[in-house]
Protein backbone atom coordinates (compact mmCIF):
# COMPACT_ATOMS: atom_id res chain seq x y z
CA UNK A 1 0.00 0.00 0.00
CA UNK A 2 1.42 3.39 -0.97
CA UNK A 3 1.37 6.41 1.33
CA UNK A 4 -1.47 7.82 -0.76
CA UNK A 5 -3.60 4.79 0.03
CA UNK A 6 -2.80 4.79 3.73
CA UNK A 7 -6.03 5.43 5.64
CA UNK A 8 -6.20 8.60 7.69
CA UNK A 9 -7.78 8.18 11.09
CA UNK A 10 -8.44 10.78 13.77
CA UNK A 11 -6.96 8.39 16.34
CA UNK A 12 -3.69 7.63 14.55
CA UNK A 13 -0.70 6.93 16.68
CA UNK A 14 2.14 9.44 16.71
CA UNK A 15 4.48 7.07 14.84
CA UNK A 16 2.18 6.84 11.81
CA UNK A 17 2.98 9.04 8.83
CA UNK A 18 0.73 12.05 8.22
CA UNK A 19 -0.49 12.87 4.74
CA UNK A 20 1.53 15.82 3.49
CA UNK A 21 0.65 18.46 0.90
CA UNK A 22 3.08 16.82 -1.52
CA UNK A 23 1.46 13.40 -1.08
CA UNK A 24 -2.04 14.83 -1.54
CA UNK A 25 -0.96 16.72 -4.67
CA UNK A 26 0.57 13.60 -6.19
CA UNK A 27 -2.62 11.68 -5.39
CA UNK A 28 -4.73 14.26 -7.29
CA UNK A 29 -2.34 14.27 -10.27
CA UNK A 30 -2.28 10.47 -10.41
CA UNK A 31 -6.08 10.20 -10.24
CA UNK A 32 -6.53 12.84 -12.95
CA UNK A 33 -4.16 10.95 -15.26
CA UNK A 34 -5.75 7.55 -14.57
CA UNK A 35 -9.37 8.70 -14.84
CA UNK A 36 -9.00 11.01 -17.85
CA UNK A 37 -7.10 9.49 -20.76
CA UNK A 38 -7.42 12.63 -22.92
CA UNK A 39 -5.42 14.83 -20.55
CA UNK A 40 -2.04 14.95 -18.88
CA UNK A 41 -1.79 16.41 -15.40
CA UNK A 42 1.50 17.33 -13.80
CA UNK A 43 2.96 19.45 -11.04
CA UNK A 44 3.26 23.09 -12.04
CA UNK A 45 5.88 25.50 -10.84
CA UNK A 46 5.73 28.75 -8.96
CA UNK A 47 6.91 30.69 -12.01
CA UNK A 48 3.83 29.52 -13.92
CA UNK A 49 1.62 30.42 -10.95
CA UNK A 50 0.03 27.03 -10.55
CA UNK A 51 0.25 23.94 -8.40
CA UNK A 52 -1.16 21.61 -11.06
CA UNK A 53 -1.21 21.97 -14.85
CA UNK A 54 -3.76 20.02 -16.90
CA UNK A 55 -3.05 19.74 -20.64
CA UNK A 56 -5.01 18.26 -23.51
CA UNK A 57 -3.12 15.36 -25.11
CA UNK A 58 -4.49 16.37 -28.52
CA UNK A 59 -3.44 19.99 -28.10
CA UNK A 60 -0.71 20.54 -25.45
CA UNK A 61 -1.06 24.31 -25.88
CA UNK A 62 -4.57 23.98 -24.46
CA UNK A 63 -3.99 23.87 -20.71
CA UNK A 64 -5.61 24.74 -17.43
CA UNK A 65 -3.61 26.09 -14.52
CA UNK A 66 -4.90 25.10 -11.10
CA UNK A 67 -4.11 26.34 -7.62
CA UNK A 68 -3.83 23.39 -5.23
CA UNK A 69 -5.07 23.53 -1.64
CA UNK A 70 -4.68 20.74 0.89
CA UNK A 71 -6.16 20.58 4.35
CA UNK A 72 -3.58 20.05 7.05
CA UNK A 73 -3.88 17.09 9.37
CA UNK A 74 -5.35 18.31 12.65
CA UNK A 75 -6.02 15.16 14.60
CA UNK A 76 -8.26 16.86 17.16
CA UNK A 77 -10.34 18.73 14.52
CA UNK A 78 -12.11 17.88 11.30
CA UNK A 79 -9.75 18.84 8.42
CA UNK A 80 -10.65 22.10 6.67
CA UNK A 81 -9.21 25.15 4.93
CA UNK A 82 -8.70 28.39 6.74
CA UNK A 83 -8.52 30.94 3.93
CA UNK A 84 -8.37 31.37 0.18
CA UNK A 85 -6.62 34.61 -0.72
CA UNK A 86 -8.47 37.25 -2.73
CA UNK A 87 -5.42 37.55 -5.00
CA UNK A 88 -5.80 33.85 -5.89
CA UNK A 89 -9.51 34.22 -6.63
CA UNK A 90 -8.98 37.29 -8.83
CA UNK A 91 -5.88 35.90 -10.60
CA UNK A 92 -6.89 35.44 -14.25
CA UNK A 93 -4.01 33.00 -14.81
CA UNK A 94 -5.61 30.46 -12.45
CA UNK A 95 -8.39 28.50 -14.17
CA UNK A 96 -9.27 26.09 -11.37
CA UNK A 97 -8.95 25.77 -7.63
CA UNK A 98 -8.40 22.17 -6.48
CA UNK A 99 -9.12 21.34 -2.85
CA UNK A 100 -8.32 18.05 -1.14
CA UNK A 101 -9.23 16.89 2.31
CA UNK A 102 -8.73 13.49 3.88
CA UNK A 103 -11.40 12.43 6.32
CA UNK A 104 -12.57 9.13 7.70
CA UNK A 105 -9.90 7.25 5.74
CA UNK A 106 -10.94 8.71 2.37
CA UNK A 107 -9.70 11.49 0.07
CA UNK A 108 -12.21 14.08 -1.09
CA UNK A 109 -11.27 16.35 -4.00
CA UNK A 110 -13.17 19.41 -5.18
CA UNK A 111 -12.64 21.39 -8.40
CA UNK A 112 -14.00 24.94 -8.37
CA UNK A 113 -13.72 27.93 -10.69
CA UNK A 114 -13.22 31.41 -9.27
CA UNK A 115 -16.90 32.14 -9.97
CA UNK A 116 -17.91 29.13 -7.88
CA UNK A 117 -15.71 30.30 -5.01
Tab-separated table of C-alpha atoms in Angstrom:
chain	number	residue	atom	x	y	z
A	1	UNK	CA	0.000	0.000	0.000
A	2	UNK	CA	1.415	3.395	-0.968
A	3	UNK	CA	1.371	6.410	1.331
A	4	UNK	CA	-1.475	7.817	-0.759
A	5	UNK	CA	-3.597	4.787	0.029
A	6	UNK	CA	-2.804	4.794	3.730
A	7	UNK	CA	-6.029	5.429	5.638
A	8	UNK	CA	-6.204	8.601	7.692
A	9	UNK	CA	-7.777	8.185	11.094
A	10	UNK	CA	-8.436	10.778	13.772
A	11	UNK	CA	-6.956	8.390	16.343
A	12	UNK	CA	-3.692	7.635	14.550
A	13	UNK	CA	-0.702	6.934	16.681
A	14	UNK	CA	2.143	9.436	16.715
A	15	UNK	CA	4.477	7.074	14.838
A	16	UNK	CA	2.177	6.843	11.809
A	17	UNK	CA	2.983	9.039	8.826
A	18	UNK	CA	0.733	12.050	8.221
A	19	UNK	CA	-0.493	12.870	4.739
A	20	UNK	CA	1.530	15.822	3.487
A	21	UNK	CA	0.650	18.462	0.900
A	22	UNK	CA	3.081	16.821	-1.519
A	23	UNK	CA	1.456	13.403	-1.078
A	24	UNK	CA	-2.040	14.830	-1.540
A	25	UNK	CA	-0.960	16.725	-4.666
A	26	UNK	CA	0.568	13.598	-6.185
A	27	UNK	CA	-2.621	11.683	-5.389
A	28	UNK	CA	-4.728	14.263	-7.286
A	29	UNK	CA	-2.345	14.269	-10.274
A	30	UNK	CA	-2.283	10.466	-10.410
A	31	UNK	CA	-6.078	10.203	-10.235
A	32	UNK	CA	-6.534	12.842	-12.953
A	33	UNK	CA	-4.162	10.947	-15.256
A	34	UNK	CA	-5.753	7.553	-14.568
A	35	UNK	CA	-9.374	8.696	-14.843
A	36	UNK	CA	-8.995	11.013	-17.851
A	37	UNK	CA	-7.096	9.487	-20.755
A	38	UNK	CA	-7.419	12.628	-22.919
A	39	UNK	CA	-5.422	14.831	-20.554
A	40	UNK	CA	-2.040	14.952	-18.875
A	41	UNK	CA	-1.791	16.414	-15.402
A	42	UNK	CA	1.505	17.330	-13.802
A	43	UNK	CA	2.961	19.450	-11.043
A	44	UNK	CA	3.258	23.090	-12.038
A	45	UNK	CA	5.883	25.497	-10.839
A	46	UNK	CA	5.727	28.754	-8.957
A	47	UNK	CA	6.911	30.691	-12.008
A	48	UNK	CA	3.825	29.521	-13.925
A	49	UNK	CA	1.623	30.420	-10.953
A	50	UNK	CA	0.027	27.027	-10.553
A	51	UNK	CA	0.249	23.940	-8.403
A	52	UNK	CA	-1.161	21.609	-11.057
A	53	UNK	CA	-1.207	21.967	-14.846
A	54	UNK	CA	-3.758	20.023	-16.903
A	55	UNK	CA	-3.049	19.737	-20.640
A	56	UNK	CA	-5.010	18.264	-23.514
A	57	UNK	CA	-3.119	15.359	-25.109
A	58	UNK	CA	-4.490	16.374	-28.516
A	59	UNK	CA	-3.439	19.992	-28.097
A	60	UNK	CA	-0.710	20.541	-25.452
A	61	UNK	CA	-1.061	24.313	-25.882
A	62	UNK	CA	-4.571	23.978	-24.457
A	63	UNK	CA	-3.987	23.873	-20.712
A	64	UNK	CA	-5.609	24.740	-17.431
A	65	UNK	CA	-3.613	26.085	-14.518
A	66	UNK	CA	-4.897	25.101	-11.103
A	67	UNK	CA	-4.115	26.345	-7.618
A	68	UNK	CA	-3.832	23.392	-5.231
A	69	UNK	CA	-5.066	23.528	-1.643
A	70	UNK	CA	-4.678	20.744	0.885
A	71	UNK	CA	-6.160	20.577	4.354
A	72	UNK	CA	-3.584	20.054	7.053
A	73	UNK	CA	-3.880	17.087	9.375
A	74	UNK	CA	-5.347	18.308	12.645
A	75	UNK	CA	-6.015	15.161	14.601
A	76	UNK	CA	-8.257	16.859	17.161
A	77	UNK	CA	-10.335	18.729	14.519
A	78	UNK	CA	-12.112	17.880	11.298
A	79	UNK	CA	-9.747	18.843	8.420
A	80	UNK	CA	-10.647	22.096	6.674
A	81	UNK	CA	-9.213	25.154	4.926
A	82	UNK	CA	-8.705	28.388	6.739
A	83	UNK	CA	-8.520	30.944	3.927
A	84	UNK	CA	-8.368	31.373	0.178
A	85	UNK	CA	-6.621	34.613	-0.716
A	86	UNK	CA	-8.473	37.249	-2.728
A	87	UNK	CA	-5.420	37.550	-5.003
A	88	UNK	CA	-5.802	33.850	-5.892
A	89	UNK	CA	-9.510	34.221	-6.634
A	90	UNK	CA	-8.981	37.291	-8.834
A	91	UNK	CA	-5.881	35.901	-10.599
A	92	UNK	CA	-6.890	35.440	-14.246
A	93	UNK	CA	-4.010	32.998	-14.809
A	94	UNK	CA	-5.607	30.461	-12.455
A	95	UNK	CA	-8.386	28.504	-14.174
A	96	UNK	CA	-9.271	26.090	-11.374
A	97	UNK	CA	-8.947	25.768	-7.627
A	98	UNK	CA	-8.400	22.171	-6.485
A	99	UNK	CA	-9.116	21.335	-2.850
A	100	UNK	CA	-8.320	18.053	-1.139
A	101	UNK	CA	-9.231	16.886	2.308
A	102	UNK	CA	-8.728	13.486	3.883
A	103	UNK	CA	-11.398	12.435	6.323
A	104	UNK	CA	-12.567	9.129	7.697
A	105	UNK	CA	-9.904	7.251	5.737
A	106	UNK	CA	-10.939	8.706	2.366
A	107	UNK	CA	-9.704	11.493	0.072
A	108	UNK	CA	-12.207	14.077	-1.092
A	109	UNK	CA	-11.271	16.345	-3.997
A	110	UNK	CA	-13.172	19.408	-5.183
A	111	UNK	CA	-12.644	21.393	-8.399
A	112	UNK	CA	-14.003	24.939	-8.368
A	113	UNK	CA	-13.717	27.927	-10.689
A	114	UNK	CA	-13.218	31.407	-9.273
A	115	UNK	CA	-16.901	32.144	-9.968
A	116	UNK	CA	-17.910	29.128	-7.885
A	117	UNK	CA	-15.712	30.296	-5.007
